[in-house]
Amino acid sequence: MSVQHETTLACRFCGEALRTSFADLGETPLANSYLNDADPDTADPRYPLHARVCDSCFLVQVEDAVPAEEIFSDYAYFSSFSTSWVAHAEAYTRMATERFDLGPSSSVVEVASNDGYLLQHFVKAGIPVLGIEPAANVAKTAEANGVPTMAAFFGLDLATSLRNEGTRADLLLGNNVLAHVPDLNDFVAGLAHLLSEDGVLTMEFPHLARLIEDAQFDTIYHEHFSYFSLLVVENVFARHGLRLFDVEELPTHGGSLRIFASRSDGETRQEGDGLAKVRRDETAMALDKIESYAGFQTRVEAIRDGLLTFLAKARADGKTVAAYGAAAKGNTLLNYCGVDASQIDFVADVSDQKQGKFLPGSRIPIVAPERLRDTKPDFVLILPWNLKREITTAHDYIADWGGQFVVAVPELTFL
């Protein structure tokens, strides 16, 4: 079932008309809209998923904006279920506390704070925090875990309200939220307004350079409205009075950037070496040239063909295939490729919030990881390939019956 949708024909940053296609993935369900049942008589709502690149500012963005309230008001992703991500967050809190001399008189605010997976470490250190989380069900979990959290969408209006109440952030952070914002200018304006005069803002987001380099098309989905290079982020932040002073390259989510920014009218911080390096790398990739974005669609189609060939051969050979990780990126992959429960028996996932449900579109059932031991599949397709090391280590027992792990992106690979 195709649903009426709001079509964004103008760049959400600079307002120029969007003319250049980057990746057209057809019509797919919302990536995190897991189903409680697989009623064959009820079609899943589908929306066009078409990423374009702005010829003027080079922001890659999905063409059709599903209302954010429809995506995030009740959310199925809980950060605490990834042990590697929790460890990443704990390391960040140690770094930030030491580097920016945070203490009991400091104020730390996280936008899109999820279930408190990160702020809990500041709480334990006695540093005052506030989480802002749009999904009410997730915010409730954070509160239960002792992390002060408000259920709200962040933007300039909320930042103004908080500032009027006396809240300013000495450390303002957001991990993997920048891509999730439909009104980019309003969001960044809110960040600038809430940040204290000498405060520090950090943001983590998947790096567009890695998406292109490794053909990570499955990280494109409706809730990811934008896909960022450092080039674009510097321009967006500068428009709203924020200056980047450092950047780190991270392995998370297939390759991310962590940017550090301050108010342009605040304390002048020394620029780190990372900025010059990433700028050089992006210049070498010609990310400021529209021609560099051509050809991505062809690589996407090659990945689709490789996965479908593998699944067809496995079936012809009488082999069984399961999947691991009911991740949003997996739903983009499976729905674009037209894969369903006739080709993959089930997807195992550690989250009890997803177990017993079905993947949208493909209708593949989500089960507990114990099902792997019970059924002994010949192949296990890892959908969140960015966690492949964590997953293969935790479930190396599949080798006991000759099972093999497989990833499809950037090309079909047996692990």
CSV table of C-alpha atoms in Angstrom, one decimal:
chain,number,residue,atom,x,y,z
A,1,MET,CA,0.0,0.0,0.0
A,2,SER,CA,1.5,3.3,-1.1
A,3,VAL,CA,0.8,6.2,1.3
A,4,GLN,CA,0.3,9.9,0.6
A,5,HIS,CA,3.5,11.7,1.5
A,6,GLU,CA,5.0,15.1,1.7
A,7,THR,CA,7.5,15.6,-1.1
A,8,THR,CA,10.5,17.8,-0.4
A,9,LEU,CA,11.7,19.3,-3.6
A,10,ALA,CA,13.9,22.0,-2.1
A,11,CYS,CA,17.2,21.4,-0.1
A,12,ARG,CA,16.4,21.4,3.6
A,13,PHE,CA,19.5,23.5,4.2
A,14,CYS,CA,20.0,26.0,1.4
A,15,GLY,CA,16.6,25.8,-0.3
A,16,GLU,CA,17.8,25.1,-3.8
A,17,ALA,CA,15.8,22.8,-6.0
A,18,LEU,CA,16.9,19.1,-5.8
A,19,ARG,CA,17.7,17.9,-9.3
A,20,THR,CA,20.4,15.1,-8.9
A,21,SER,CA,19.5,11.6,-7.9
A,22,PHE,CA,21.9,9.8,-5.6
A,23,ALA,CA,20.1,6.5,-4.7
A,24,ASP,CA,16.5,5.6,-5.7
A,25,LEU,CA,15.5,2.6,-3.5
A,26,GLY,CA,11.8,2.5,-4.6
A,27,GLU,CA,9.0,2.4,-2.1
A,28,THR,CA,9.6,0.8,1.3
A,29,PRO,CA,8.0,0.7,4.7
A,30,LEU,CA,9.4,2.7,7.6
A,31,ALA,CA,12.5,0.9,8.7
A,32,ASN,CA,11.6,0.7,12.3
A,33,SER,CA,7.9,0.0,11.9
A,34,TYR,CA,8.0,-3.6,13.2
A,35,LEU,CA,4.8,-5.6,12.9
A,36,ASN,CA,2.9,-7.3,15.7
A,37,ASP,CA,1.5,-9.8,13.2
A,38,ALA,CA,2.0,-10.8,9.6
A,39,ASP,CA,-1.6,-10.6,8.4
A,40,PRO,CA,-1.3,-11.4,4.6
A,41,ASP,CA,-4.5,-9.4,4.0
A,42,THR,CA,-3.0,-6.2,5.3
A,43,ALA,CA,-0.3,-4.4,3.3
A,44,ASP,CA,2.4,-2.5,5.0
A,45,PRO,CA,2.4,1.3,4.3
A,46,ARG,CA,5.2,2.1,1.9
A,47,TYR,CA,6.8,5.5,1.1
A,48,PRO,CA,9.2,6.5,-1.7
A,49,LEU,CA,12.8,6.2,-0.5
A,50,HIS,CA,14.8,8.4,-2.9
A,51,ALA,CA,18.0,10.2,-1.8
A,52,ARG,CA,19.1,13.2,-3.8
A,53,VAL,CA,22.1,15.5,-3.6
A,54,CYS,CA,21.9,19.3,-3.7
A,55,ASP,CA,23.8,20.7,-6.6
A,56,SER,CA,24.5,23.9,-4.6
A,57,CYS,CA,25.5,22.8,-1.0
A,58,PHE,CA,26.1,19.0,-1.6
A,59,LEU,CA,23.8,17.9,1.2
A,60,VAL,CA,22.5,14.4,0.5
A,61,GLN,CA,19.0,14.0,1.7
A,62,VAL,CA,15.9,11.8,1.2
A,63,GLU,CA,13.4,13.4,-1.1
A,64,ASP,CA,10.2,12.5,0.8
A,65,ALA,CA,9.8,13.5,4.4
A,66,VAL,CA,7.6,11.2,6.5
A,67,PRO,CA,6.4,13.3,9.5
A,68,ALA,CA,9.0,12.8,12.3
A,69,GLU,CA,6.2,12.3,14.8
A,70,GLU,CA,5.1,9.2,12.8
A,71,ILE,CA,8.6,7.8,13.1
A,72,PHE,CA,9.9,8.7,16.5
A,73,SER,CA,6.9,9.0,18.9
A,74,ASP,CA,7.1,5.3,19.7
A,75,TYR,CA,10.6,3.9,18.9
A,76,ALA,CA,11.9,0.3,18.8
A,77,TYR,CA,15.6,1.1,19.1
A,78,PHE,CA,17.2,1.0,22.6
A,79,SER,CA,20.9,1.8,22.6
A,80,SER,CA,21.6,-0.2,25.7
A,81,PHE,CA,21.1,-3.5,23.7
A,82,SER,CA,24.5,-2.9,21.9
A,83,THR,CA,27.3,-3.7,24.3
A,84,SER,CA,29.9,-2.1,22.0
A,85,TRP,CA,27.8,1.1,21.7
A,86,VAL,CA,27.5,1.3,25.5
A,87,ALA,CA,31.3,0.9,25.8
A,88,HIS,CA,31.7,3.6,23.2
A,89,ALA,CA,29.5,5.9,25.2
A,90,GLU,CA,31.3,5.3,28.5
A,91,ALA,CA,34.7,6.1,26.8
A,92,TYR,CA,33.2,9.3,25.5
A,93,THR,CA,32.0,10.4,29.0
A,94,ARG,CA,35.5,9.9,30.4
A,95,MET,CA,37.1,11.8,27.5
A,96,ALA,CA,34.6,14.7,27.8
A,97,THR,CA,34.8,15.0,31.6
A,98,GLU,CA,38.6,15.2,31.5
A,99,ARG,CA,39.0,17.3,28.3
A,100,PHE,CA,36.4,19.9,29.3
A,101,ASP,CA,36.9,19.8,33.1
A,102,LEU,CA,33.3,18.9,33.9
A,103,GLY,CA,32.1,18.6,37.5
A,104,PRO,CA,29.1,19.0,39.8
A,105,SER,CA,28.6,22.6,38.7
A,106,SER,CA,28.5,21.7,35.0
A,107,SER,CA,25.4,21.1,32.9
A,108,VAL,CA,25.3,18.3,30.4
A,109,VAL,CA,22.4,18.1,27.9
A,110,GLU,CA,22.0,15.3,25.4
A,111,VAL,CA,19.6,15.6,22.5
A,112,ALA,CA,18.1,12.3,21.4
A,113,SER,CA,19.3,10.7,24.6
A,114,ASN,CA,17.5,7.4,24.0
A,115,ASP,CA,17.3,5.2,27.2
A,116,GLY,CA,20.0,7.0,29.1
A,117,TYR,CA,22.8,4.7,27.9
A,118,LEU,CA,25.3,7.6,27.8
A,119,LEU,CA,24.1,10.1,30.4
A,120,GLN,CA,24.0,7.4,33.1
A,121,HIS,CA,27.8,7.6,33.2
A,122,PHE,CA,27.7,11.4,33.9
A,123,VAL,CA,25.0,10.7,36.6
A,124,LYS,CA,27.3,8.2,38.3
A,125,ALA,CA,30.1,10.9,38.3
A,126,GLY,CA,27.8,13.4,40.0
A,127,ILE,CA,27.5,15.7,37.0
A,128,PRO,CA,24.0,17.2,36.4
A,129,VAL,CA,22.3,16.0,33.2
A,130,LEU,CA,19.2,16.4,31.2
A,131,GLY,CA,18.1,14.1,28.4
A,132,ILE,CA,15.8,15.2,25.6
A,133,GLU,CA,14.2,12.2,23.9
A,134,PRO,CA,11.4,12.4,21.4
A,135,ALA,CA,10.1,8.8,21.9
A,136,ALA,CA,8.0,8.7,25.0
A,137,ASN,CA,8.5,5.0,25.6
A,138,VAL,CA,12.2,5.3,25.5
A,139,ALA,CA,12.3,8.4,27.7
A,140,LYS,CA,10.3,6.5,30.3
A,141,THR,CA,12.9,3.8,30.3
A,142,ALA,CA,15.7,6.4,30.9
A,143,GLU,CA,13.7,8.0,33.8
A,144,ALA,CA,13.3,4.5,35.3
A,145,ASN,CA,17.1,4.2,35.1
A,146,GLY,CA,17.7,7.4,37.1
A,147,VAL,CA,18.5,9.7,34.1
A,148,PRO,CA,16.4,12.9,34.1
A,149,THR,CA,14.7,12.9,30.7
A,150,MET,CA,12.0,15.0,29.0
A,151,ALA,CA,10.0,13.5,26.2
A,152,ALA,CA,10.1,16.2,23.5
A,153,PHE,CA,11.3,17.0,20.0
A,154,PHE,CA,14.2,19.4,20.0
A,155,GLY,CA,14.3,22.6,18.1
A,156,LEU,CA,14.6,26.4,18.6
A,157,ASP,CA,11.3,26.6,20.5
A,158,LEU,CA,12.3,24.0,23.1
A,159,ALA,CA,15.8,25.5,23.4
A,160,THR,CA,14.3,28.9,24.0
A,161,SER,CA,11.9,27.5,26.6
A,162,LEU,CA,14.8,25.7,28.4
A,163,ARG,CA,17.0,28.8,28.3
A,164,ASN,CA,14.2,31.0,29.7
A,165,GLU,CA,14.0,28.5,32.6
A,166,GLY,CA,17.7,28.9,33.3
A,167,THR,CA,19.1,25.9,31.5
A,168,ARG,CA,22.3,26.4,29.4
A,169,ALA,CA,24.5,23.5,28.4
A,170,ASP,CA,28.2,23.5,29.2
A,171,LEU,CA,28.4,20.2,27.2
A,172,LEU,CA,25.7,19.7,24.6
A,173,LEU,CA,25.8,16.5,22.7
A,174,GLY,CA,23.9,14.4,20.2
A,175,ASN,CA,24.9,11.0,18.8
A,176,ASN,CA,23.3,9.9,15.5
A,177,VAL,CA,20.5,12.5,15.7
A,178,LEU,CA,21.6,15.1,13.2
A,179,ALA,CA,20.6,12.8,10.3
A,180,HIS,CA,17.1,12.4,11.9
A,181,VAL,CA,16.1,16.0,11.8
A,182,PRO,CA,13.7,17.1,9.0
A,183,ASP,CA,14.0,20.9,9.9
A,184,LEU,CA,17.8,21.1,9.9
A,185,ASN,CA,18.1,24.8,10.3
A,186,ASP,CA,15.7,25.0,13.2
A,187,PHE,CA,17.5,22.2,15.0
A,188,VAL,CA,21.0,23.7,14.7
A,189,ALA,CA,19.7,27.1,15.6
A,190,GLY,CA,18.3,25.5,18.8
A,191,LEU,CA,21.7,23.9,19.6
A,192,ALA,CA,23.4,27.3,19.3
A,193,HIS,CA,20.8,29.0,21.5
A,194,LEU,CA,21.0,26.4,24.3
A,195,LEU,CA,24.8,26.2,24.3
A,196,SER,CA,26.5,28.4,27.0
A,197,GLU,CA,28.9,31.1,25.9
A,198,ASP,CA,32.0,29.0,26.5
A,199,GLY,CA,30.3,25.6,26.1
A,200,VAL,CA,31.2,22.8,23.9
A,201,LEU,CA,28.9,21.0,21.4
A,202,THR,CA,29.7,17.5,20.1
A,203,MET,CA,27.8,15.6,17.5
A,204,GLU,CA,28.4,12.1,16.0
A,205,PHE,CA,27.0,11.1,12.7
A,206,PRO,CA,27.8,8.6,10.0
A,207,HIS,CA,30.3,10.1,7.5
A,208,LEU,CA,29.0,10.4,4.0
A,209,ALA,CA,32.5,9.7,2.7
A,210,ARG,CA,32.4,6.2,4.2
A,211,LEU,CA,28.8,5.7,2.9
A,212,ILE,CA,30.0,6.4,-0.6
A,213,GLU,CA,33.3,4.5,-0.3
A,214,ASP,CA,31.7,1.3,1.0
A,215,ALA,CA,28.4,1.6,-0.8
A,216,GLN,CA,26.5,1.7,2.5
A,217,PHE,CA,23.1,2.3,0.8
A,218,ASP,CA,21.3,0.4,3.5
A,219,THR,CA,21.9,3.2,5.9
A,220,ILE,CA,19.5,5.2,3.8
A,221,TYR,CA,16.0,5.1,5.3
A,222,HIS,CA,13.1,7.5,6.0
A,223,GLU,CA,14.2,8.4,9.5
A,224,HIS,CA,17.6,9.5,8.1
A,225,PHE,CA,16.6,12.7,6.4
A,226,SER,CA,20.2,13.8,5.7
A,227,TYR,CA,23.7,12.3,5.1
A,228,PHE,CA,26.6,14.5,6.0
A,229,SER,CA,30.1,15.3,4.9
A,230,LEU,CA,32.3,17.6,7.0
A,231,LEU,CA,32.1,20.1,4.2
A,232,VAL,CA,28.3,20.4,4.6
A,233,VAL,CA,28.3,20.3,8.4
A,234,GLU,CA,30.8,23.2,8.7
A,235,ASN,CA,28.6,25.3,6.4
A,236,VAL,CA,25.4,24.4,8.3
A,237,PHE,CA,26.9,25.2,11.7
A,238,ALA,CA,28.6,28.4,10.5
A,239,ARG,CA,25.2,29.7,9.3
A,240,HIS,CA,23.9,29.4,12.9
A,241,GLY,CA,26.9,30.9,14.7
A,242,LEU,CA,28.8,27.7,15.5
A,243,ARG,CA,32.4,27.1,14.7
A,244,LEU,CA,34.0,23.6,14.5
A,245,PHE,CA,37.3,23.4,16.3
A,246,ASP,CA,38.0,19.6,16.0
A,247,VAL,CA,36.9,16.4,14.5
A,248,GLU,CA,37.6,12.7,15.2
A,249,GLU,CA,37.1,9.8,12.8
A,250,LEU,CA,35.4,6.9,14.5
A,251,PRO,CA,34.7,3.3,13.4
A,252,THR,CA,31.1,3.3,14.7
A,253,HIS,CA,28.2,2.8,12.3
A,254,GLY,CA,30.6,1.9,9.5
A,255,GLY,CA,32.6,5.1,9.8
A,256,SER,CA,31.5,8.2,11.7
A,257,LEU,CA,32.7,11.7,12.5
A,258,ARG,CA,32.6,13.2,16.0
A,259,ILE,CA,32.7,17.0,15.6
A,260,PHE,CA,33.5,19.5,18.3
A,261,ALA,CA,32.0,23.0,18.1
A,262,SER,CA,31.7,26.2,20.1
A,263,ARG,CA,29.9,29.4,19.7
A,264,SER,CA,31.5,31.8,17.2
A,265,ASP,CA,31.1,34.6,19.7
A,266,GLY,CA,32.4,32.6,22.6
A,267,GLU,CA,35.8,31.3,23.7
A,268,THR,CA,38.2,30.8,20.8
A,269,ARG,CA,39.5,27.2,20.9
A,270,GLN,CA,42.6,26.0,19.1
A,271,GLU,CA,41.8,24.1,16.0
A,272,GLY,CA,42.7,20.4,16.1
A,273,ASP,CA,44.7,18.6,13.4
A,274,GLY,CA,41.7,16.4,12.6
A,275,LEU,CA,39.9,19.1,10.8
A,276,ALA,CA,42.6,19.7,8.2
A,277,LYS,CA,42.9,15.9,7.6
A,278,VAL,CA,39.2,15.3,7.0
A,279,ARG,CA,39.0,18.4,4.8
A,280,ARG,CA,41.9,17.1,2.7
A,281,ASP,CA,40.3,13.6,2.4
A,282,GLU,CA,37.0,15.0,1.3
A,283,THR,CA,38.7,17.3,-1.2
A,284,ALA,CA,40.5,14.3,-2.6
A,285,MET,CA,37.1,12.5,-3.0
A,286,ALA,CA,35.8,15.7,-4.7
A,287,LEU,CA,32.8,15.8,-2.4
A,288,ASP,CA,32.4,19.4,-3.5
A,289,LYS,CA,31.8,18.3,-7.1
A,290,ILE,CA,28.4,17.1,-8.2
A,291,GLU,CA,30.0,14.6,-10.6
A,292,SER,CA,31.4,12.6,-7.6
A,293,TYR,CA,27.9,11.5,-6.6
A,294,ALA,CA,27.2,9.8,-10.0
A,295,GLY,CA,27.4,6.0,-10.3
A,296,PHE,CA,26.3,5.2,-6.7
A,297,GLN,CA,23.0,3.7,-8.0
A,298,THR,CA,24.9,1.2,-10.1
A,299,ARG,CA,26.9,-0.1,-7.1
A,300,VAL,CA,23.6,-0.4,-5.1
A,301,GLU,CA,22.1,-2.6,-7.9
A,302,ALA,CA,25.2,-4.8,-7.9
A,303,ILE,CA,24.8,-5.5,-4.2
A,304,ARG,CA,21.2,-6.4,-4.7
A,305,ASP,CA,22.1,-8.8,-7.5
A,306,GLY,CA,24.8,-10.4,-5.4
A,307,LEU,CA,22.4,-11.0,-2.4
A,308,LEU,CA,19.6,-12.4,-4.6
A,309,THR,CA,22.1,-14.8,-6.4
A,310,PHE,CA,23.3,-16.1,-3.1
A,311,LEU,CA,19.8,-16.7,-1.7
A,312,ALA,CA,18.7,-18.4,-4.9
A,313,LYS,CA,21.7,-20.7,-4.9
A,314,ALA,CA,21.3,-21.5,-1.2
A,315,ARG,CA,17.7,-22.5,-1.8
A,316,ALA,CA,18.6,-24.6,-4.9
A,317,ASP,CA,21.3,-26.4,-2.9
A,318,GLY,CA,18.8,-27.2,-0.1
A,319,LYS,CA,20.6,-24.9,2.4
A,320,THR,CA,18.8,-22.9,5.1
A,321,VAL,CA,19.4,-19.2,5.6
A,322,ALA,CA,18.6,-17.1,8.8
A,323,ALA,CA,19.5,-13.5,9.6
A,324,TYR,CA,20.9,-11.8,12.6
A,325,GLY,CA,20.0,-8.3,13.9
A,326,ALA,CA,16.5,-6.8,13.2
A,327,ALA,CA,18.2,-3.5,12.3
A,328,ALA,CA,16.8,-0.7,10.3
A,329,LYS,CA,19.5,-1.0,7.8
A,330,GLY,CA,18.5,-4.6,7.3
A,331,ASN,CA,15.0,-3.5,6.4
A,332,THR,CA,16.3,-1.2,3.7
A,333,LEU,CA,18.4,-4.0,2.3
A,334,LEU,CA,15.7,-6.6,2.3
A,335,ASN,CA,12.9,-4.4,1.0
A,336,TYR,CA,15.0,-2.9,-1.8
A,337,CYS,CA,16.1,-6.4,-2.8
A,338,GLY,CA,12.6,-7.8,-2.5
A,339,VAL,CA,13.6,-10.5,0.0
A,340,ASP,CA,10.9,-12.1,2.2
A,341,ALA,CA,10.3,-15.0,4.6
A,342,SER,CA,10.4,-17.5,1.8
A,343,GLN,CA,14.1,-16.9,1.4
A,344,ILE,CA,15.1,-16.1,5.0
A,345,ASP,CA,13.5,-18.2,7.7
A,346,PHE,CA,13.8,-15.8,10.7
A,347,VAL,CA,16.0,-13.0,12.1
A,348,ALA,CA,17.5,-13.4,15.5
A,349,ASP,CA,17.7,-10.4,17.7
A,350,VAL,CA,18.8,-9.9,21.4
A,351,SER,CA,16.2,-7.1,22.0
A,352,ASP,CA,13.1,-8.4,23.7
A,353,GLN,CA,11.3,-5.3,22.4
A,354,LYS,CA,11.5,-6.8,18.9
A,355,GLN,CA,11.2,-10.5,19.6
A,356,GLY,CA,7.8,-11.9,18.6
A,357,LYS,CA,7.3,-9.2,15.9
A,358,PHE,CA,7.9,-9.2,12.2
A,359,LEU,CA,10.2,-7.2,9.9
A,360,PRO,CA,8.2,-4.6,7.9
A,361,GLY,CA,7.7,-5.4,4.3
A,362,SER,CA,9.6,-8.7,4.3
A,363,ARG,CA,7.4,-10.1,7.1
A,364,ILE,CA,10.3,-12.2,8.4
A,365,PRO,CA,9.7,-13.2,12.0
A,366,ILE,CA,12.0,-11.9,14.8
A,367,VAL,CA,13.1,-14.5,17.4
A,368,ALA,CA,15.5,-14.8,20.3
A,369,PRO,CA,19.1,-15.8,19.4
A,370,GLU,CA,18.6,-19.2,21.0
A,371,ARG,CA,16.7,-20.2,17.8
A,372,LEU,CA,20.0,-20.4,16.0
A,373,ARG,CA,21.1,-23.3,18.2
A,374,ASP,CA,17.7,-25.0,17.8
A,375,THR,CA,17.5,-24.8,14.0
A,376,LYS,CA,21.2,-24.8,13.0
A,377,PRO,CA,20.9,-22.7,9.8
A,378,ASP,CA,23.6,-23.2,7.2
A,379,PHE,CA,24.0,-19.5,6.7
A,380,VAL,CA,23.4,-16.5,8.9
A,381,LEU,CA,23.1,-13.1,7.1
A,382,ILE,CA,24.3,-10.3,9.5
A,383,LEU,CA,22.1,-7.3,8.8
A,384,PRO,CA,23.8,-4.8,11.0
A,385,TRP,CA,27.2,-5.3,9.4
A,386,ASN,CA,28.7,-2.6,11.5
A,387,LEU,CA,28.4,-4.9,14.5
A,388,LYS,CA,29.7,-8.0,12.7
A,389,ARG,CA,32.7,-8.4,15.0
A,390,GLU,CA,30.5,-8.3,18.1
A,391,ILE,CA,28.0,-10.7,16.6
A,392,THR,CA,30.4,-13.3,15.2
A,393,THR,CA,32.3,-13.4,18.5
A,394,ALA,CA,29.1,-13.8,20.6
A,395,HIS,CA,27.7,-16.5,18.3
A,396,ASP,CA,30.9,-18.3,17.0
A,397,TYR,CA,29.2,-21.6,18.0
A,398,ILE,CA,27.5,-21.8,14.6
A,399,ALA,CA,30.7,-23.2,13.3
A,400,ASP,CA,30.0,-26.3,15.4
A,401,TRP,CA,27.5,-27.4,12.8
A,402,GLY,CA,29.3,-25.9,9.8
A,403,GLY,CA,27.3,-22.7,9.8
A,404,GLN,CA,28.7,-19.6,8.1
A,405,PHE,CA,28.1,-15.9,8.7
A,406,VAL,CA,27.5,-13.7,5.6
A,407,VAL,CA,27.3,-10.0,5.0
A,408,ALA,CA,25.9,-8.4,1.8
A,409,VAL,CA,27.4,-4.9,2.1
A,410,PRO,CA,29.6,-3.6,0.5
A,411,GLU,CA,29.7,-6.9,-1.3
A,412,LEU,CA,28.7,-10.5,-0.5
A,413,THR,CA,31.3,-11.8,1.9
A,414,PHE,CA,31.5,-15.1,3.9
A,415,LEU,CA,33.0,-14.5,7.3
